[in-house]
Amino acid sequence: MELLFLGTGAGIPAKTRNVTSVALKLLEERRSVWLFDCGEATQHQILHTSIKPGKIEKIFITHLHGDHVYGLPGLVSSRSFQGGEGPLTVYGPQGIKTFLETVLDVSGTHVTYPLVIKEIEEGTVFEDDQFIVTARSVSHGIPAFGYRVQEKDVPGALDAEALKEIGVSPGPVYQKLKNGETVTLEDGRKIHGADFIGPPKKGRIVALSGDTRPCENVKKLAEKADVLIHEATFAKGDRELAGDYYHSTSEQAAETAREACAKKLILTHISARYQGENVLELVNEAKTIFPDTVAAFDFYEHEIKRT
């Protein structure tokens, strides 16, 4: 599970930061990639990475401001020519279906793969045997969501060495034991799978604030998360301005991470007014409250390891 930031700026594209998009690479877990937001030129950013558009399985949109969705029609269209044969599901607030279908229709675009567009409400928006994705409303002036991606606990490993010590050789019986079954061996012994399976491995959690003022729902999304990705459009000196525009400061992002007991904070959606050393100022402001903080930049990668 790895994060790759395709765009980390706010509002409009800048020379050093494109507008918002974050890729969650789940290549080992499910051989796919999930995107969170798809600002203008996201597909151009992808060209500079190892991501294959055909591997993009899901796109989660936080809200319908242009810097989060203007790249969506282009990417959906191009995916047809880039090996995208599997289904693509787009999740987002009410209006995402009209927006995307209208652009595809008036441009005469035909996609060659199954495209599903789901308009979401608060609650569970996706769940399978590996992951559960939860959405909660955040404070941004228009309907907007933050997301929590929670990996389900992974069953513990089979203790092959212990089995060999009691004379059980590798083979089909190992799979049955790994499934927790009770197996009767040729010599009549009964072996219980549960006795040879280690403790489950805790699933990892990623939370994304979307664009928002500080709010309780982001804290709920980020509770004990391995990583909280939080917007930090402004420095603490512009706290009032941030509130007026429904955004957060770096200090407020850090307060949210601390109160949610998150493990790591990654700042993104950084205004173009902060360049070079000024970005370091944002990080230092946050670190006084939440030490394990970094500021993302375009193409920044972070691996989320199991603990």
mmCIF file of C-alpha atoms in Angstrom:
data_model
loop_
_atom_site.group_PDB
_atom_site.id
_atom_site.type_symbol
_atom_site.label_atom_id
_atom_site.label_comp_id
_atom_site.label_asym_id
_atom_site.label_seq_id
_atom_site.Cartn_x
_atom_site.Cartn_y
_atom_site.Cartn_z
ATOM 1 C CA MET A 1 0.000 0.000 0.000
ATOM 2 C CA GLU A 2 1.617 3.209 -1.190
ATOM 3 C CA LEU A 3 0.539 6.815 -1.624
ATOM 4 C CA LEU A 4 1.636 8.817 -4.654
ATOM 5 C CA PHE A 5 0.730 12.498 -4.776
ATOM 6 C CA LEU A 6 -0.035 13.587 -8.340
ATOM 7 C CA GLY A 7 -1.054 17.122 -7.439
ATOM 8 C CA THR A 8 -0.615 19.033 -4.194
ATOM 9 C CA GLY A 9 -1.597 22.620 -4.969
ATOM 10 C CA ALA A 10 -4.712 24.648 -4.251
ATOM 11 C CA GLY A 11 -7.122 26.396 -6.583
ATOM 12 C CA ILE A 12 -5.204 26.628 -9.845
ATOM 13 C CA PRO A 13 -2.197 24.825 -11.338
ATOM 14 C CA ALA A 14 1.214 26.287 -10.523
ATOM 15 C CA LYS A 15 4.672 25.608 -11.942
ATOM 16 C CA THR A 16 5.702 23.518 -8.946
ATOM 17 C CA ARG A 17 2.347 22.099 -7.874
ATOM 18 C CA ASN A 18 -0.489 20.760 -9.977
ATOM 19 C CA VAL A 19 -4.016 20.705 -8.602
ATOM 20 C CA THR A 20 -5.336 17.937 -6.394
ATOM 21 C CA SER A 21 -5.046 14.216 -6.995
ATOM 22 C CA VAL A 22 -3.730 11.425 -4.780
ATOM 23 C CA ALA A 23 -3.149 7.849 -5.909
ATOM 24 C CA LEU A 24 -3.439 4.962 -3.481
ATOM 25 C CA LYS A 25 -1.426 2.151 -5.044
ATOM 26 C CA LEU A 26 -2.807 -1.250 -4.057
ATOM 27 C CA LEU A 27 -0.739 -3.281 -6.480
ATOM 28 C CA GLU A 28 0.186 -6.027 -4.022
ATOM 29 C CA GLU A 29 -3.219 -6.085 -2.360
ATOM 30 C CA ARG A 30 -5.484 -6.097 -5.440
ATOM 31 C CA ARG A 31 -3.359 -5.201 -8.485
ATOM 32 C CA SER A 32 -5.096 -1.869 -8.851
ATOM 33 C CA VAL A 33 -4.869 1.853 -8.134
ATOM 34 C CA TRP A 34 -7.446 4.117 -6.524
ATOM 35 C CA LEU A 35 -7.479 7.873 -7.148
ATOM 36 C CA PHE A 36 -8.764 10.505 -4.783
ATOM 37 C CA ASP A 37 -9.794 13.590 -6.768
ATOM 38 C CA CYS A 38 -8.762 14.246 -10.335
ATOM 39 C CA GLY A 39 -7.849 17.853 -10.942
ATOM 40 C CA GLU A 40 -6.927 19.325 -14.306
ATOM 41 C CA ALA A 41 -3.974 17.572 -16.001
ATOM 42 C CA THR A 42 -3.982 14.603 -13.646
ATOM 43 C CA GLN A 43 -3.475 12.298 -16.619
ATOM 44 C CA HIS A 44 -0.444 14.360 -17.636
ATOM 45 C CA GLN A 45 0.984 13.876 -14.147
ATOM 46 C CA ILE A 46 0.391 10.145 -14.434
ATOM 47 C CA LEU A 47 2.627 10.084 -17.526
ATOM 48 C CA HIS A 48 5.574 10.886 -15.242
ATOM 49 C CA THR A 49 4.873 7.894 -12.997
ATOM 50 C CA SER A 50 4.689 4.120 -13.245
ATOM 51 C CA ILE A 51 0.888 4.148 -12.893
ATOM 52 C CA LYS A 52 -0.972 2.502 -15.758
ATOM 53 C CA PRO A 53 -4.414 4.110 -16.328
ATOM 54 C CA GLY A 54 -5.835 0.673 -17.045
ATOM 55 C CA LYS A 55 -5.012 -0.286 -13.452
ATOM 56 C CA ILE A 56 -7.132 2.538 -12.040
ATOM 57 C CA GLU A 57 -10.134 0.764 -10.584
ATOM 58 C CA LYS A 58 -11.846 3.486 -8.546
ATOM 59 C CA ILE A 59 -11.891 7.279 -8.378
ATOM 60 C CA PHE A 60 -13.231 8.959 -5.250
ATOM 61 C CA ILE A 61 -14.161 12.641 -5.662
ATOM 62 C CA THR A 62 -14.342 14.802 -2.541
ATOM 63 C CA HIS A 63 -16.332 17.681 -4.074
ATOM 64 C CA LEU A 64 -17.114 19.328 -7.390
ATOM 65 C CA HIS A 65 -14.838 22.366 -7.381
ATOM 66 C CA GLY A 66 -12.897 22.483 -10.624
ATOM 67 C CA ASP A 67 -9.464 21.909 -9.138
ATOM 68 C CA HIS A 68 -10.706 18.498 -7.999
ATOM 69 C CA VAL A 69 -12.700 17.311 -11.042
ATOM 70 C CA TYR A 70 -11.650 19.058 -14.256
ATOM 71 C CA GLY A 71 -9.203 16.269 -15.088
ATOM 72 C CA LEU A 72 -11.809 13.539 -14.707
ATOM 73 C CA PRO A 73 -13.424 13.542 -18.179
ATOM 74 C CA GLY A 74 -10.048 13.445 -19.910
ATOM 75 C CA LEU A 75 -8.754 10.578 -17.821
ATOM 76 C CA VAL A 76 -11.977 8.581 -18.214
ATOM 77 C CA SER A 77 -11.787 9.069 -21.981
ATOM 78 C CA SER A 78 -8.079 8.302 -22.375
ATOM 79 C CA ARG A 79 -8.355 5.146 -20.293
ATOM 80 C CA SER A 80 -10.092 3.493 -23.268
ATOM 81 C CA PHE A 81 -6.881 3.834 -25.286
ATOM 82 C CA GLN A 82 -4.508 2.884 -22.472
ATOM 83 C CA GLY A 83 -5.368 -0.707 -21.726
ATOM 84 C CA GLY A 84 -8.408 0.040 -19.600
ATOM 85 C CA GLU A 85 -10.679 -2.926 -20.097
ATOM 86 C CA GLY A 86 -11.784 -3.578 -16.514
ATOM 87 C CA PRO A 87 -14.606 -1.638 -14.860
ATOM 88 C CA LEU A 88 -14.038 1.848 -13.459
ATOM 89 C CA THR A 89 -16.231 3.189 -10.661
ATOM 90 C CA VAL A 90 -16.408 6.900 -9.887
ATOM 91 C CA TYR A 91 -17.761 7.973 -6.489
ATOM 92 C CA GLY A 92 -18.705 11.520 -5.596
ATOM 93 C CA PRO A 93 -21.302 13.986 -4.320
ATOM 94 C CA GLN A 94 -24.632 14.569 -6.005
ATOM 95 C CA GLY A 95 -23.969 16.159 -9.383
ATOM 96 C CA ILE A 96 -20.934 14.055 -10.308
ATOM 97 C CA LYS A 97 -23.053 11.852 -12.568
ATOM 98 C CA THR A 98 -24.544 14.799 -14.463
ATOM 99 C CA PHE A 99 -21.142 16.487 -14.754
ATOM 100 C CA LEU A 100 -19.303 13.497 -16.163
ATOM 101 C CA GLU A 101 -22.069 12.138 -18.377
ATOM 102 C CA THR A 102 -22.727 15.590 -19.871
ATOM 103 C CA VAL A 103 -19.084 16.150 -20.816
ATOM 104 C CA LEU A 104 -18.778 12.675 -22.324
ATOM 105 C CA ASP A 105 -22.061 13.101 -24.208
ATOM 106 C CA VAL A 106 -21.481 16.556 -25.717
ATOM 107 C CA SER A 107 -17.921 15.613 -26.704
ATOM 108 C CA GLY A 108 -19.095 12.425 -28.398
ATOM 109 C CA THR A 109 -16.860 10.325 -26.162
ATOM 110 C CA HIS A 110 -17.440 6.578 -26.044
ATOM 111 C CA VAL A 111 -15.692 4.562 -23.366
ATOM 112 C CA THR A 112 -14.841 0.957 -24.176
ATOM 113 C CA TYR A 113 -15.115 -0.413 -20.633
ATOM 114 C CA PRO A 114 -17.866 -0.563 -17.987
ATOM 115 C CA LEU A 115 -18.145 2.867 -16.324
ATOM 116 C CA VAL A 116 -20.174 3.160 -13.121
ATOM 117 C CA ILE A 117 -20.883 6.536 -11.497
ATOM 118 C CA LYS A 118 -22.163 6.475 -7.916
ATOM 119 C CA GLU A 119 -23.491 9.547 -6.163
ATOM 120 C CA ILE A 120 -22.775 9.011 -2.491
ATOM 121 C CA GLU A 121 -24.089 9.991 0.906
ATOM 122 C CA GLU A 122 -22.470 9.666 4.305
ATOM 123 C CA GLY A 123 -21.624 6.153 5.393
ATOM 124 C CA THR A 124 -20.047 3.118 3.769
ATOM 125 C CA VAL A 125 -19.574 3.731 0.047
ATOM 126 C CA PHE A 126 -17.608 0.557 -0.741
ATOM 127 C CA GLU A 127 -16.867 -2.717 1.002
ATOM 128 C CA ASP A 128 -15.482 -6.095 -0.004
ATOM 129 C CA ASP A 129 -13.466 -8.782 1.762
ATOM 130 C CA GLN A 130 -10.345 -6.561 1.770
ATOM 131 C CA PHE A 131 -11.376 -2.942 2.287
ATOM 132 C CA ILE A 132 -14.103 -0.697 3.579
ATOM 133 C CA VAL A 133 -14.356 2.927 2.445
ATOM 134 C CA THR A 134 -16.357 5.386 4.530
ATOM 135 C CA ALA A 135 -17.375 8.918 3.576
ATOM 136 C CA ARG A 136 -18.339 11.759 5.907
ATOM 137 C CA SER A 137 -19.477 15.283 5.125
ATOM 138 C CA VAL A 138 -16.920 18.005 5.766
ATOM 139 C CA SER A 139 -17.183 21.792 6.024
ATOM 140 C CA HIS A 140 -16.469 23.388 2.662
ATOM 141 C CA GLY A 141 -19.361 25.598 1.573
ATOM 142 C CA ILE A 142 -20.602 23.132 -1.065
ATOM 143 C CA PRO A 143 -21.380 19.428 -0.538
ATOM 144 C CA ALA A 144 -18.021 17.819 0.183
ATOM 145 C CA PHE A 145 -16.735 14.591 1.676
ATOM 146 C CA GLY A 146 -13.672 13.217 3.378
ATOM 147 C CA TYR A 147 -12.821 9.538 3.099
ATOM 148 C CA ARG A 148 -11.488 6.767 5.331
ATOM 149 C CA VAL A 149 -9.973 3.712 3.649
ATOM 150 C CA GLN A 150 -9.687 0.838 6.098
ATOM 151 C CA GLU A 151 -7.979 -2.400 5.207
ATOM 152 C CA LYS A 152 -9.554 -5.371 6.943
ATOM 153 C CA ASP A 153 -7.356 -7.406 9.244
ATOM 154 C CA VAL A 154 -5.285 -10.015 7.416
ATOM 155 C CA PRO A 155 -5.325 -13.591 8.812
ATOM 156 C CA GLY A 156 -2.148 -14.674 10.531
ATOM 157 C CA ALA A 157 0.467 -16.782 8.753
ATOM 158 C CA LEU A 158 0.578 -20.548 9.004
ATOM 159 C CA ASP A 159 3.481 -21.760 11.169
ATOM 160 C CA ALA A 160 5.029 -24.157 8.652
ATOM 161 C CA GLU A 161 8.068 -24.838 10.812
ATOM 162 C CA ALA A 162 5.935 -26.048 13.713
ATOM 163 C CA LEU A 163 4.036 -28.346 11.364
ATOM 164 C CA LYS A 164 7.251 -29.822 9.987
ATOM 165 C CA GLU A 165 8.473 -30.483 13.519
ATOM 166 C CA ILE A 166 5.475 -32.726 14.180
ATOM 167 C CA GLY A 167 5.900 -34.505 10.865
ATOM 168 C CA VAL A 168 3.353 -32.721 8.671
ATOM 169 C CA SER A 169 4.872 -32.201 5.225
ATOM 170 C CA PRO A 170 3.901 -29.329 2.902
ATOM 171 C CA GLY A 171 1.013 -30.054 0.571
ATOM 172 C CA PRO A 172 -2.732 -29.522 0.163
ATOM 173 C CA VAL A 173 -3.180 -30.099 3.894
ATOM 174 C CA TYR A 174 -1.404 -26.783 4.572
ATOM 175 C CA GLN A 175 -4.108 -24.838 2.760
ATOM 176 C CA LYS A 176 -6.837 -26.568 4.755
ATOM 177 C CA LEU A 177 -5.048 -25.771 7.989
ATOM 178 C CA LYS A 178 -4.530 -22.177 6.886
ATOM 179 C CA ASN A 179 -8.299 -21.967 6.365
ATOM 180 C CA GLY A 180 -8.708 -22.983 10.005
ATOM 181 C CA GLU A 181 -9.991 -26.472 9.237
ATOM 182 C CA THR A 182 -9.390 -29.603 11.298
ATOM 183 C CA VAL A 183 -7.489 -32.242 9.319
ATOM 184 C CA THR A 184 -7.149 -35.960 9.993
ATOM 185 C CA LEU A 185 -3.737 -37.254 8.969
ATOM 186 C CA GLU A 186 -3.003 -40.702 7.535
ATOM 187 C CA ASP A 187 -1.752 -41.880 10.936
ATOM 188 C CA GLY A 188 -5.052 -40.906 12.539
ATOM 189 C CA ARG A 189 -3.901 -37.735 14.259
ATOM 190 C CA LYS A 190 -6.241 -34.748 14.144
ATOM 191 C CA ILE A 191 -4.612 -31.363 13.551
ATOM 192 C CA HIS A 192 -6.508 -28.159 14.253
ATOM 193 C CA GLY A 193 -5.598 -25.301 11.913
ATOM 194 C CA ALA A 194 -6.268 -22.664 14.560
ATOM 195 C CA ASP A 195 -3.405 -24.089 16.649
ATOM 196 C CA PHE A 196 -0.876 -23.268 13.916
ATOM 197 C CA ILE A 197 -2.032 -19.853 12.729
ATOM 198 C CA GLY A 198 -0.366 -16.730 14.056
ATOM 199 C CA PRO A 199 -2.246 -13.633 15.237
ATOM 200 C CA PRO A 200 -4.007 -11.579 12.553
ATOM 201 C CA LYS A 201 -2.179 -8.614 11.067
ATOM 202 C CA LYS A 202 -3.899 -5.315 11.736
ATOM 203 C CA GLY A 203 -5.316 -3.625 8.651
ATOM 204 C CA ARG A 204 -3.947 -0.238 7.647
ATOM 205 C CA ILE A 205 -5.985 2.981 7.584
ATOM 206 C CA VAL A 206 -5.704 6.058 5.378
ATOM 207 C CA ALA A 207 -7.865 9.141 5.931
ATOM 208 C CA LEU A 208 -8.265 12.065 3.522
ATOM 209 C CA SER A 209 -9.827 15.315 4.670
ATOM 210 C CA GLY A 210 -10.708 16.788 1.290
ATOM 211 C CA ASP A 211 -11.078 20.591 1.326
ATOM 212 C CA THR A 212 -12.506 21.638 4.667
ATOM 213 C CA ARG A 213 -12.529 23.844 7.675
ATOM 214 C CA PRO A 214 -11.629 21.955 10.867
ATOM 215 C CA CYS A 215 -14.593 19.746 11.780
ATOM 216 C CA GLU A 216 -15.476 16.764 13.944
ATOM 217 C CA ASN A 217 -16.132 14.493 10.983
ATOM 218 C CA VAL A 218 -12.520 14.670 9.856
ATOM 219 C CA LYS A 219 -11.421 13.608 13.335
ATOM 220 C CA LYS A 220 -13.765 10.631 13.104
ATOM 221 C CA LEU A 221 -12.378 9.682 9.701
ATOM 222 C CA ALA A 222 -8.818 9.978 10.991
ATOM 223 C CA GLU A 223 -9.252 8.103 14.265
ATOM 224 C CA LYS A 224 -6.084 6.040 14.820
ATOM 225 C CA ALA A 225 -5.275 6.247 11.109
ATOM 226 C CA ASP A 226 -1.832 5.242 9.909
ATOM 227 C CA VAL A 227 -1.845 8.343 7.716
ATOM 228 C CA LEU A 228 -4.024 11.446 7.672
ATOM 229 C CA ILE A 229 -3.832 13.441 4.447
ATOM 230 C CA HIS A 230 -5.119 16.887 5.372
ATOM 231 C CA GLU A 231 -5.384 20.087 3.424
ATOM 232 C CA ALA A 232 -3.213 22.967 4.647
ATOM 233 C CA THR A 233 -4.091 25.792 2.305
ATOM 234 C CA PHE A 234 -2.895 28.530 4.646
ATOM 235 C CA ALA A 235 -0.361 29.269 7.393
ATOM 236 C CA LYS A 236 -1.513 29.902 10.951
ATOM 237 C CA GLY A 237 -1.265 33.660 10.468
ATOM 238 C CA ASP A 238 -4.062 33.427 7.911
ATOM 239 C CA ARG A 239 -6.436 31.510 10.180
ATOM 240 C CA GLU A 240 -9.278 33.989 9.629
ATOM 241 C CA LEU A 241 -8.802 33.934 5.864
ATOM 242 C CA ALA A 242 -8.797 30.145 5.903
ATOM 243 C CA GLY A 243 -12.107 30.132 7.735
ATOM 244 C CA ASP A 244 -13.652 32.631 5.313
ATOM 245 C CA TYR A 245 -12.778 30.362 2.382
ATOM 246 C CA TYR A 246 -13.699 27.098 4.093
ATOM 247 C CA HIS A 247 -10.126 25.887 4.345
ATOM 248 C CA SER A 248 -7.665 24.929 7.097
ATOM 249 C CA THR A 249 -4.284 26.121 8.270
ATOM 250 C CA SER A 250 -1.325 23.813 8.809
ATOM 251 C CA GLU A 251 -1.762 24.316 12.558
ATOM 252 C CA GLN A 252 -5.418 23.261 12.405
ATOM 253 C CA ALA A 253 -4.498 20.164 10.395
ATOM 254 C CA ALA A 254 -1.994 19.234 13.094
ATOM 255 C CA GLU A 255 -4.585 19.757 15.837
ATOM 256 C CA THR A 256 -6.925 17.388 13.998
ATOM 257 C CA ALA A 257 -4.210 14.744 13.637
ATOM 258 C CA ARG A 258 -3.326 14.981 17.317
ATOM 259 C CA GLU A 259 -6.924 14.779 18.533
ATOM 260 C CA ALA A 260 -7.634 11.842 16.205
ATOM 261 C CA CYS A 261 -4.539 9.970 17.453
ATOM 262 C CA ALA A 262 -3.328 9.518 13.887
ATOM 263 C CA LYS A 263 0.191 8.186 13.376
ATOM 264 C CA LYS A 264 1.359 10.455 10.551
ATOM 265 C CA LEU A 265 0.167 13.711 8.981
ATOM 266 C CA ILE A 266 0.773 14.635 5.350
ATOM 267 C CA LEU A 267 -0.097 18.205 4.393
ATOM 268 C CA THR A 268 -1.376 18.945 0.902
ATOM 269 C CA HIS A 269 -3.553 21.432 -1.062
ATOM 270 C CA ILE A 270 -0.997 24.142 -0.358
ATOM 271 C CA SER A 271 -1.624 27.646 -1.678
ATOM 272 C CA ALA A 272 0.748 28.979 -4.337
ATOM 273 C CA ARG A 273 1.545 31.875 -1.996
ATOM 274 C CA TYR A 274 3.799 29.456 -0.097
ATOM 275 C CA GLN A 275 6.935 28.629 -2.034
ATOM 276 C CA GLY A 276 10.337 27.246 -1.049
ATOM 277 C CA GLU A 277 11.180 28.076 2.554
ATOM 278 C CA ASN A 278 7.594 29.211 3.163
ATOM 279 C CA VAL A 279 6.424 25.622 2.802
ATOM 280 C CA LEU A 280 8.898 24.649 5.505
ATOM 281 C CA GLU A 281 7.204 27.266 7.679
ATOM 282 C CA LEU A 282 3.893 25.411 7.274
ATOM 283 C CA VAL A 283 5.536 22.137 8.281
ATOM 284 C CA ASN A 284 7.250 23.645 11.302
ATOM 285 C CA GLU A 285 3.988 25.209 12.475
ATOM 286 C CA ALA A 286 2.336 21.799 12.303
ATOM 287 C CA LYS A 287 5.253 19.984 13.939
ATOM 288 C CA THR A 288 4.974 22.066 17.097
ATOM 289 C CA ILE A 289 1.616 20.335 17.601
ATOM 290 C CA PHE A 290 2.062 17.044 15.757
ATOM 291 C CA PRO A 291 5.741 16.116 15.276
ATOM 292 C CA ASP A 292 5.317 13.412 12.612
ATOM 293 C CA THR A 293 4.292 15.824 9.862
ATOM 294 C CA VAL A 294 5.506 16.266 6.296
ATOM 295 C CA ALA A 295 4.341 18.437 3.419
ATOM 296 C CA ALA A 296 3.633 16.550 0.216
ATOM 297 C CA PHE A 297 4.958 17.751 -3.114
ATOM 298 C CA ASP A 298 4.074 16.548 -6.589
ATOM 299 C CA PHE A 299 5.248 12.925 -7.031
ATOM 300 C CA TYR A 300 5.944 12.513 -3.331
ATOM 301 C CA GLU A 301 5.566 8.851 -2.331
ATOM 302 C CA HIS A 302 4.865 7.291 1.032
ATOM 303 C CA GLU A 303 4.710 3.578 1.793
ATOM 304 C CA ILE A 304 2.244 2.528 4.472
ATOM 305 C CA LYS A 305 3.824 -0.420 6.211
ATOM 306 C CA ARG A 306 2.133 -2.902 8.495
ATOM 307 C CA THR A 307 2.867 -2.403 12.172
#
